[in-house]
XYZ file of C-alpha atoms in Angstrom:
644
model
C -68.288 15.060 15.569
C -66.194 16.127 18.566
C -65.983 12.534 19.808
C -64.825 11.306 16.372
C -62.155 14.014 16.273
C -61.001 13.019 19.759
C -60.893 9.367 18.684
C -58.497 10.053 15.798
C -56.270 12.173 18.018
C -56.013 9.278 20.461
C -55.255 6.870 17.576
C -52.441 9.120 16.281
C -50.990 9.504 19.767
C -51.030 5.716 20.208
C -49.371 5.148 16.837
C -46.687 7.745 17.580
C -45.978 6.202 20.986
C -45.691 2.808 19.309
C -43.323 4.166 16.649
C -41.145 5.846 19.270
C -40.973 2.733 21.403
C -39.936 0.705 18.348
C -37.762 3.321 16.670
C -35.095 1.774 14.497
C -31.640 1.382 15.981
C -28.781 2.254 13.644
C -25.445 0.427 13.797
C -22.043 1.461 12.430
C -20.897 -0.269 9.255
C -18.383 -2.408 11.158
C -21.044 -3.901 13.451
C -22.693 -6.137 10.892
C -23.230 -9.664 9.671
C -19.993 -11.621 9.385
C -17.977 -9.372 11.698
C -14.959 -10.643 13.600
C -14.666 -9.626 17.264
C -11.448 -9.592 19.256
C -11.104 -12.442 21.748
C -10.132 -12.035 25.412
C -10.594 -8.248 25.522
C -13.639 -6.154 26.520
C -15.804 -5.488 23.460
C -17.620 -2.295 22.604
C -20.854 -2.393 20.625
C -22.297 1.016 19.824
C -24.739 2.846 17.634
C -27.508 5.408 17.473
C -31.228 5.609 18.254
C -33.814 8.097 19.452
C -32.796 9.938 22.594
C -33.223 7.865 25.746
C -34.426 4.839 23.778
C -33.857 1.534 25.568
C -31.273 -0.730 23.914
C -31.274 -4.469 24.567
C -28.411 -6.616 23.273
C -28.410 -10.423 23.457
C -25.194 -12.357 22.810
C -24.027 -15.801 23.925
C -26.987 -16.312 26.252
C -26.416 -13.007 28.025
C -28.490 -9.845 27.891
C -27.062 -6.313 28.140
C -29.129 -3.151 28.418
C -28.610 0.584 28.216
C -30.371 3.731 27.058
C -29.390 6.143 24.318
C -28.327 9.544 25.612
C -30.060 12.815 24.777
C -28.192 12.921 21.447
C -29.184 9.394 20.504
C -25.760 7.833 21.113
C -25.467 4.545 22.958
C -22.671 2.161 23.843
C -22.420 -1.220 25.554
C -19.280 -2.894 26.846
C -19.308 -6.672 26.693
C -16.982 -8.821 28.807
C -14.135 -10.721 27.118
C -15.106 -13.737 25.030
C -13.036 -16.735 23.943
C -12.444 -17.509 20.272
C -15.235 -19.292 18.480
C -18.346 -18.956 16.362
C -20.262 -18.485 14.243
C -22.625 -16.745 16.660
C -25.688 -14.516 16.399
C -26.366 -11.215 18.129
C -29.694 -9.456 18.651
C -29.878 -5.669 19.166
C -33.505 -4.610 19.626
C -35.062 -5.675 16.321
C -31.741 -6.117 14.457
C -30.403 -9.652 14.021
C -26.689 -10.000 13.298
C -25.542 -13.385 12.050
C -22.368 -15.349 11.342
C -20.223 -13.542 13.936
C -16.767 -14.903 14.743
C -14.520 -14.230 17.724
C -10.769 -14.429 17.185
C -7.856 -12.105 16.433
C -8.470 -8.733 14.805
C -5.800 -6.519 13.221
C -6.046 -3.033 11.756
C -3.955 -2.792 8.581
C -3.047 0.703 7.462
C -0.558 2.738 5.465
C -0.155 3.533 1.806
C -0.173 1.627 -1.483
C 2.000 -1.324 -0.491
C -0.538 -2.120 2.222
C -3.533 -1.306 0.051
C -2.246 -3.291 -2.966
C -4.823 -6.054 -3.540
C -4.220 -9.723 -4.180
C -5.406 -9.169 -7.760
C -2.151 -7.273 -8.437
C 0.072 -10.176 -7.352
C -1.757 -13.019 -9.092
C 1.152 -13.439 -11.497
C 3.058 -14.996 -8.588
C 0.305 -16.554 -6.512
C -2.577 -17.543 -8.821
C -2.476 -21.246 -7.941
C -2.304 -20.623 -4.195
C -5.099 -18.057 -4.231
C -7.390 -20.069 -6.489
C -7.080 -23.158 -4.319
C -7.639 -21.571 -0.912
C -10.849 -20.681 0.914
C -11.233 -20.012 4.610
C -14.454 -18.612 6.117
C -12.539 -17.992 9.360
C -10.467 -15.248 7.660
C -12.365 -12.058 6.873
C -11.657 -8.514 5.720
C -13.502 -5.238 6.122
C -12.204 -2.671 3.605
C -12.629 0.911 4.789
C -13.497 3.017 1.757
C -11.434 6.103 0.917
C -12.719 9.181 2.714
C -11.328 12.294 4.393
C -12.596 15.070 6.626
C -10.808 18.140 7.939
C -13.479 19.570 10.224
C -14.067 16.804 12.752
C -13.694 13.085 13.443
C -16.521 11.150 11.805
C -18.628 8.600 13.662
C -18.936 6.049 10.860
C -17.157 4.915 7.721
C -18.769 4.587 4.304
C -20.968 1.491 3.848
C -18.999 -1.728 3.352
C -19.282 -5.444 4.115
C -17.277 -8.047 5.960
C -16.048 -10.552 3.356
C -15.116 -14.168 3.994
C -11.995 -15.368 2.244
C -12.692 -17.212 -0.999
C -10.750 -17.304 -4.282
C -13.078 -14.571 -5.551
C -13.136 -12.246 -2.532
C -9.388 -12.713 -2.022
C -8.752 -10.540 -5.081
C -9.856 -7.451 -3.123
C -7.979 -8.342 0.092
C -4.827 -6.421 0.894
C -2.112 -8.790 -0.351
C 0.059 -8.166 2.718
C -2.902 -8.719 5.039
C -3.995 -11.809 3.090
C -0.681 -13.601 3.593
C -0.362 -12.329 7.158
C -3.809 -13.681 8.032
C -3.162 -17.040 6.373
C 0.124 -17.531 8.199
C -1.262 -16.394 11.541
C -4.322 -18.619 11.183
C -2.058 -21.623 10.604
C -0.259 -20.836 13.863
C -3.202 -19.861 16.101
C -6.107 -21.841 14.595
C -8.586 -19.097 15.525
C -10.564 -16.724 13.285
C -8.552 -13.818 11.883
C -10.173 -10.489 11.045
C -8.601 -7.693 9.019
C -9.790 -4.086 8.968
C -8.048 -2.648 5.931
C -7.814 1.153 6.195
C -5.081 2.108 3.739
C -4.705 4.705 0.984
C -2.127 4.696 -1.793
C 0.334 7.589 -1.660
C -0.740 8.749 1.785
C 1.870 10.378 4.058
C 2.014 9.665 7.782
C 0.619 13.053 8.830
C -2.696 12.307 7.088
C -3.275 9.449 9.571
C -2.725 11.450 12.787
C -5.431 13.259 14.743
C -5.432 17.013 15.280
C -4.403 16.608 18.911
C -1.767 14.064 17.912
C -0.146 16.644 15.620
C 0.161 19.351 18.261
C 3.965 19.182 18.007
C 3.754 19.861 14.265
C 2.104 23.293 13.953
C 2.912 23.599 10.241
C 0.807 20.517 9.531
C -2.024 21.855 11.663
C -1.994 25.069 9.635
C -2.088 23.046 6.437
C -5.049 21.123 7.833
C -6.839 24.400 8.607
C -6.205 25.573 5.069
C -8.109 22.611 3.681
C -10.995 22.863 6.129
C -12.620 25.297 3.715
C -14.947 23.444 1.365
C -15.012 26.445 -0.953
C -11.203 26.358 -1.141
C -11.199 22.637 -1.914
C -13.902 23.046 -4.542
C -11.907 25.783 -6.206
C -8.817 23.576 -6.337
C -10.866 20.651 -7.682
C -12.307 22.823 -10.431
C -8.864 24.085 -11.417
C -7.450 20.548 -11.380
C -10.280 19.292 -13.544
C -10.199 22.250 -15.910
C -6.451 21.987 -16.483
C -6.576 18.227 -17.008
C -9.574 18.472 -19.336
C -8.011 21.298 -21.326
C -4.660 19.475 -21.566
C -6.274 16.277 -22.836
C -8.604 18.183 -25.158
C -5.608 19.869 -26.809
C -3.791 16.545 -27.102
C -6.650 14.857 -28.901
C -7.264 17.843 -31.164
C -3.602 18.362 -32.034
C -2.017 14.899 -32.112
C -1.552 13.994 -35.785
C -1.543 10.320 -34.822
C -5.302 10.400 -34.324
C -6.144 13.232 -36.721
C -4.434 12.324 -40.002
C -6.467 10.542 -42.656
C -4.638 7.288 -41.936
C -4.326 6.953 -38.166
C -0.908 6.012 -36.846
C -2.272 2.918 -35.121
C -3.853 1.458 -38.262
C -2.422 -1.799 -39.550
C -1.491 -0.448 -42.989
C 0.064 2.825 -41.777
C 3.523 3.419 -43.296
C 6.034 4.116 -40.490
C 9.213 3.806 -42.577
C 10.122 7.478 -42.063
C 9.916 7.224 -38.288
C 13.003 6.999 -36.088
C 14.253 3.586 -35.100
C 14.925 3.557 -31.362
C 15.745 1.145 -28.607
C 12.740 0.850 -26.325
C 14.816 1.493 -23.186
C 16.907 4.393 -24.481
C 15.403 7.341 -22.606
C 16.924 9.947 -24.930
C 13.850 9.899 -27.174
C 11.863 11.433 -24.330
C 14.280 14.256 -23.528
C 15.386 17.555 -24.945
C 18.807 17.753 -23.361
C 17.943 17.223 -19.708
C 14.326 18.381 -19.998
C 11.548 15.843 -20.504
C 9.393 16.252 -23.588
C 5.854 15.749 -22.376
C 2.910 14.983 -24.602
C 2.341 11.881 -26.742
C 4.713 9.399 -28.326
C 3.939 6.630 -30.781
C 5.776 3.313 -31.095
C 5.244 0.585 -33.687
C 6.704 -2.882 -34.069
C 6.093 -5.727 -36.507
C 5.976 -9.369 -35.447
C 5.323 -12.531 -37.418
C 3.016 -15.453 -36.638
C 3.233 -18.783 -38.440
C -0.278 -19.483 -37.294
C -2.932 -17.929 -35.067
C -3.779 -20.193 -32.125
C -7.456 -20.568 -31.346
C -9.104 -20.727 -27.912
C -5.944 -19.606 -26.111
C -5.479 -17.111 -23.296
C -3.086 -14.763 -25.086
C -1.378 -12.117 -22.979
C 0.477 -9.001 -24.030
C 3.006 -7.913 -21.403
C 4.449 -4.417 -21.684
C 6.257 -4.035 -18.386
C 5.660 -0.612 -16.911
C 5.130 2.590 -18.911
C 5.625 6.151 -17.686
C 3.022 7.631 -17.597
C 0.033 6.140 -19.475
C -0.588 4.126 -22.610
C -3.122 2.908 -25.151
C -2.433 -0.278 -27.112
C -3.498 -1.302 -30.622
C -2.885 -4.582 -32.438
C -3.423 -4.618 -36.190
C -5.319 -1.366 -35.813
C -7.685 -2.699 -33.156
C -7.741 -1.106 -29.706
C -6.507 -3.704 -27.190
C -6.321 -1.890 -23.837
C -5.237 1.152 -21.868
C -3.704 2.052 -18.494
C -4.099 5.546 -17.106
C -1.124 5.838 -14.739
C 2.387 4.548 -14.342
C 2.378 1.918 -11.601
C 0.231 -1.053 -12.674
C 1.984 -3.787 -14.661
C 0.788 -3.761 -18.254
C -0.825 -7.156 -18.823
C -3.439 -7.126 -21.555
C -5.612 -10.055 -22.626
C -5.585 -10.265 -26.420
C -8.444 -11.927 -28.321
C -7.135 -14.305 -30.976
C -9.377 -12.869 -33.699
C -7.421 -9.593 -33.895
C -4.226 -11.503 -34.727
C -3.493 -12.869 -38.191
C -1.196 -15.343 -39.845
C 1.945 -13.663 -41.148
C 2.833 -10.028 -40.417
C 1.222 -8.314 -37.420
C 1.664 -4.885 -35.917
C 1.552 -3.568 -32.371
C 1.245 0.178 -31.722
C 1.750 1.925 -28.402
C 0.528 5.441 -27.807
C 2.361 6.768 -24.741
C 1.169 9.774 -22.725
C 3.742 11.730 -20.718
C 2.169 14.220 -18.322
C 4.896 15.573 -16.096
C 7.778 13.149 -15.808
C 10.525 11.388 -17.705
C 8.712 9.333 -20.353
C 10.173 5.858 -20.627
C 9.643 2.111 -20.579
C 10.900 0.440 -17.408
C 13.787 -1.966 -17.956
C 13.979 -5.522 -16.632
C 10.263 -6.076 -17.038
C 8.612 -8.521 -19.429
C 7.835 -7.145 -22.896
C 6.370 -10.044 -24.822
C 3.349 -11.603 -26.437
C 2.694 -14.785 -24.494
C 0.966 -17.834 -25.943
C 0.359 -21.175 -24.294
C 3.526 -22.779 -25.663
C 5.734 -19.906 -26.788
C 6.501 -16.217 -26.418
C 7.377 -13.448 -28.845
C 9.995 -11.081 -27.469
C 9.022 -7.435 -28.012
C 12.161 -5.774 -26.611
C 14.754 -4.177 -28.842
C 14.146 -1.885 -31.814
C 10.858 -0.061 -32.427
C 9.826 2.648 -34.858
C 9.017 5.848 -32.960
C 7.695 9.349 -33.483
C 6.461 12.051 -31.140
C 2.841 12.900 -31.693
C 2.428 16.246 -29.972
C 4.676 18.003 -27.483
C 2.843 19.512 -24.535
C 3.725 21.618 -21.502
C 3.981 19.817 -18.204
C 0.640 18.989 -16.602
C 0.750 20.300 -13.062
C 0.555 17.797 -10.231
C -3.004 17.254 -9.065
C -3.772 18.124 -5.445
C -4.991 15.034 -3.592
C -6.918 16.116 -0.519
C -6.577 12.703 1.104
C -2.860 13.383 1.503
C -3.386 16.434 3.696
C -2.884 16.291 7.477
C -5.571 14.783 9.739
C -8.042 14.066 6.927
C -7.654 10.285 6.791
C -7.580 9.949 10.557
C -10.888 11.769 10.930
C -12.696 9.752 8.263
C -11.038 6.315 8.248
C -9.544 5.785 11.723
C -11.690 7.709 14.217
C -14.881 5.812 13.240
C -13.043 2.506 13.793
C -11.660 3.398 17.229
C -14.582 1.992 19.286
C -14.031 -1.402 17.657
C -11.627 -3.481 19.752
C -8.536 -4.662 17.855
C -5.479 -6.661 18.826
C -2.959 -4.435 17.099
C -1.849 -2.549 13.992
C 0.050 -3.552 10.864
C 1.631 -0.486 9.257
C 3.267 -0.354 5.803
C 4.053 3.241 4.890
C 6.929 5.648 4.437
C 7.564 5.982 0.707
C 5.679 9.301 0.677
C 7.767 10.651 3.560
C 11.269 9.837 2.275
C 11.904 13.444 1.246
C 11.154 14.444 4.862
C 12.951 11.581 6.582
C 14.333 13.883 9.280
C 10.895 14.192 10.933
C 9.661 10.626 10.386
C 10.701 9.271 13.774
C 8.820 12.039 15.571
C 5.826 11.793 13.255
C 5.464 8.052 13.734
C 6.083 8.314 17.475
C 3.171 10.752 17.557
C 1.015 8.457 15.415
C 1.644 5.375 17.542
C 0.962 7.283 20.764
C -2.132 8.855 19.179
C -3.655 5.528 18.140
C -2.802 3.762 21.393
C -4.432 6.605 23.295
C -7.530 6.528 21.093
C -7.983 2.778 21.622
C -7.078 3.104 25.307
C -4.493 0.376 24.809
C -1.118 1.860 25.824
C 0.703 -1.344 24.871
C -1.204 -2.132 21.688
C 1.173 -3.999 19.339
C 2.264 -1.859 16.417
C 4.121 -3.753 13.674
C 5.877 -1.832 10.902
C 7.144 -2.913 7.497
C 10.486 -1.346 6.692
C 10.840 0.081 3.185
C 11.939 -2.476 0.611
C 14.911 -2.044 -1.706
C 14.044 0.173 -4.669
C 15.630 2.109 -7.565
C 18.812 1.376 -9.484
C 21.732 0.190 -7.346
C 24.698 2.495 -6.826
C 28.263 1.276 -7.179
C 29.843 3.590 -4.596
C 28.798 4.869 -1.146
C 26.160 7.577 -1.432
C 23.599 9.328 0.716
C 20.096 7.925 0.619
C 16.754 9.295 1.797
C 15.357 5.774 1.760
C 18.138 4.523 4.010
C 17.564 7.452 6.362
C 13.877 6.630 6.645
C 14.623 2.923 7.172
C 16.908 3.942 10.017
C 14.076 5.984 11.534
C 11.844 2.906 11.287
C 14.534 0.855 13.034
C 14.790 3.418 15.833
C 11.006 3.305 16.299
C 11.133 -0.458 16.792
C 13.997 -0.135 19.275
C 12.745 2.783 21.357
C 8.966 2.290 21.488
C 7.805 -0.762 23.464
C 5.647 -3.393 21.782
C 6.648 -2.398 18.273
C 8.125 -4.749 15.697
C 9.881 -4.287 12.378
C 9.569 -6.546 9.336
C 12.739 -5.921 7.326
C 12.248 -6.286 3.557
C 15.432 -4.940 1.938
C 15.954 -8.309 0.224
C 12.553 -8.772 -1.436
C 11.989 -5.487 -3.270
C 12.395 -4.736 -6.979
C 14.652 -1.993 -8.268
C 12.158 -1.041 -10.986
C 8.898 -1.278 -9.050
C 7.887 0.659 -5.956
C 5.242 -2.052 -5.468
C 7.250 -5.290 -5.271
C 5.157 -8.408 -5.860
C 6.538 -10.627 -3.105
C 3.881 -9.761 -0.561
C 3.790 -13.325 0.758
C 7.121 -12.965 2.532
C 6.123 -9.527 3.861
C 2.995 -11.076 5.360
C 4.981 -13.965 6.821
C 7.521 -11.671 8.462
C 4.716 -9.577 9.948
C 3.153 -12.788 11.243
C 6.467 -13.688 12.902
C 6.523 -10.260 14.561
C 2.948 -10.745 15.755
C 3.748 -14.195 17.129
C 6.743 -12.843 19.016
C 5.329 -9.521 20.271
C 1.543 -9.882 20.432
C 1.330 -13.569 21.310
C 4.603 -13.870 23.240
C 5.871 -16.976 21.463
C 9.396 -16.711 22.812
C 10.807 -19.478 20.634
C 9.854 -17.606 17.438
C 12.714 -15.817 15.672
C 11.076 -12.758 14.161
C 14.104 -10.527 13.556
C 17.322 -10.751 11.651
C 20.679 -10.130 13.356
C 20.261 -7.427 16.027
C 23.292 -5.271 16.808
C 24.166 -5.370 20.512
C 27.417 -3.444 20.591
C 29.938 -1.832 18.251
C 33.518 -1.314 19.420
C 36.704 -0.087 17.795
C 39.964 -2.018 18.014
C 42.713 -0.293 16.079
C 41.565 -0.040 12.474
C 38.938 -2.744 13.005
C 35.318 -2.528 14.108
C 33.916 -5.374 16.224
C 30.132 -5.913 16.101
C 28.328 -8.225 18.510
C 24.699 -9.285 18.256
C 21.756 -10.014 20.540
C 20.565 -13.587 20.848
C 16.997 -12.808 19.721
C 18.095 -12.434 16.091
C 19.444 -15.968 15.950
C 22.777 -17.120 14.591
C 24.337 -15.304 11.642
C 24.193 -17.141 8.346
C 27.771 -17.637 7.253
C 28.931 -16.404 3.873
C 32.465 -16.181 2.558
C 32.053 -12.421 2.478
C 29.555 -10.223 4.319
C 28.803 -7.250 2.084
C 27.088 -3.936 2.554
C 29.241 -2.271 5.247
C 30.841 1.162 4.947
C 33.269 2.912 7.321
C 34.332 6.531 7.657
C 36.671 8.498 9.866
C 34.891 10.790 12.329
C 34.671 13.643 9.836
C 35.425 11.793 6.631
C 33.721 10.180 3.667
C 32.401 6.652 3.753
C 34.305 3.848 2.055
C 33.250 0.287 1.286
C 34.453 -2.112 3.968
C 35.102 -5.829 4.292
C 33.360 -7.898 6.963
C 34.123 -11.392 8.186
C 32.397 -13.624 10.743
C 34.179 -14.802 13.870
C 32.075 -16.747 16.424
C 28.851 -14.896 15.668
C 30.697 -11.572 15.690
C 31.572 -9.395 12.740
C 35.023 -7.958 12.131
C 34.740 -4.964 9.802
C 37.680 -3.069 8.336
C 38.676 -0.858 5.422
C 42.195 -0.260 4.166
C 41.323 3.373 3.353
C 40.186 4.205 6.902
C 42.837 3.918 9.609
C 40.788 5.409 12.449
C 37.122 4.390 12.058
C 34.662 6.872 13.526
C 31.383 5.933 11.851
C 29.897 2.797 10.382
C 26.783 2.058 8.400
C 25.194 -0.966 6.789
C 22.968 -1.399 3.704
C 22.985 2.369 3.281
C 21.426 2.805 -0.152
C 18.070 3.111 -1.856
C 18.655 -0.392 -3.143
C 21.323 -2.196 -1.086
C 21.457 -5.237 -3.362
C 24.793 -6.499 -2.030
C 23.847 -6.376 1.647
C 23.701 -9.996 2.820
C 23.842 -9.968 6.614
C 21.060 -12.302 7.755
C 20.371 -15.041 10.248
C 20.071 -18.750 9.552
C 16.310 -18.327 9.180
C 16.906 -16.069 6.180
C 15.693 -12.871 7.847
C 17.952 -9.928 6.950
C 19.479 -7.441 9.330
C 18.093 -3.937 9.207
C 20.131 -1.126 7.671
C 21.668 1.091 10.351
C 24.197 3.847 10.936
C 26.009 4.868 14.096
C 29.088 6.444 15.629
C 31.602 3.864 16.794
C 32.359 3.613 20.506
C 36.016 3.928 21.495
């Protein structure tokens, strides 16, 4: 009996030794099938295992070995590799396949970087549907935040090769950047997309990187408490649930015997309003939150069969539900997405038809955005839905308080979405952000200087290329000179590109949309970022990546003489260069005239005899600013004191 007992002990010991010696190695989400590695730079491959376990990595006919430390962490540094692939990699018993080596860029920022290709298909459907390229790949870092410590891995995700289907989830900016750069370099292009809509810059900076901003560090400490966050989440949810519960219980539009969206509802006693007259949503200057109902009749001579019928309703502030002939046809829960609803032909009928919109206003100025399409689109014709509608408020509600989004708080996104990526070697960073910092433009230069230094330090690449997208033109144009937070922040972005080495600026003040904070022309944004990358990261000296670059500004009597650097190319000649304003040293700005003379600008204003200050394209939406080079790249907005 004793010998049998001893036998089983020996068997268990042998099995345990075998299990330890073959313990599973764990890899970070980024180190996976289909990954893209950066060419011509040392590569880090890392992961976890049992303490002191031996790690053997085989790649390109070379073998690398190390042992996990006492905490189970291990790391191997591979020598630089030239572009190529697909290759395989073996790490202990893990086989990684379809690996490419090429150029890898981290794309980060807020919604204009995150915005997927699916949102811009109205402009680029043909191009997207006809293009596949397995040498272009994206890894999308899932939304996450952490206030206590930097995480070691991101949430599970996959590397995706570019196809017409996968393209829909690519960052649109990164998609067009990668396509353009691939055409120039002919090597694989990898994109790590770590971006979050609405995020401010301070959320992307580490705790040590924010040491010069103690107020943000205190805010970070405030949200370290899970109990505090849970309490806020409960309050947010309770208020939202209670608000919506009251709306649905109290709105007569869904509680009367005949619902207001039904086809045979009589709306003759409603008010007739113009869809774009905002007065219906206001009580004096105060917004009237709650629900609003809108109805409109349209006539069809016939109902087309087997057609892709689209209902376009521009942009609605804040949310909407749509009914056609009493049948629910779609809903959008927040203000930014374009309203494009697919309408099945069977809910339409020959003769009179009705469309009903139920609008929800939570805490803003309820309205329909002008200069957007409002139409029912068939294959061969369109029905215009602008103009007069019948309208009635359903239920007036108090303002719904702004929800607290934890991902917008300092340090959180860095810890969860950047820190875990840091070991992965990248070529550089594409950054499109700033809209959420415009009300604090005065600190943006320092914040972004800290962020750039923070990331370069983390990657141990002091000269890592950092390419920024300047804010596009947005909001209604102003007729006269006015102060502008957006112009101030653009100027801070310009100063970053001038004062911090190896940074570039893609100017986009000519391709925005006054009525959409998410302009659709992401193709040109991607192309201009590609030009910056070619010039800065790949040192293609013949590439013109910038618009006209101011070299010097001098005063001569009542005139201002502006000269330009050669790197911005020759100025494109127009009969009149618009967008300049001049002021005396302590005076107000006035619109100025500018003319070209041998690649110089002569700027003057009859109302300013002694110019002291000058600025260009200084507005939220500088639609008249037309200073650009012959390549069509615009000059950046700027402001400065004039030298004597």
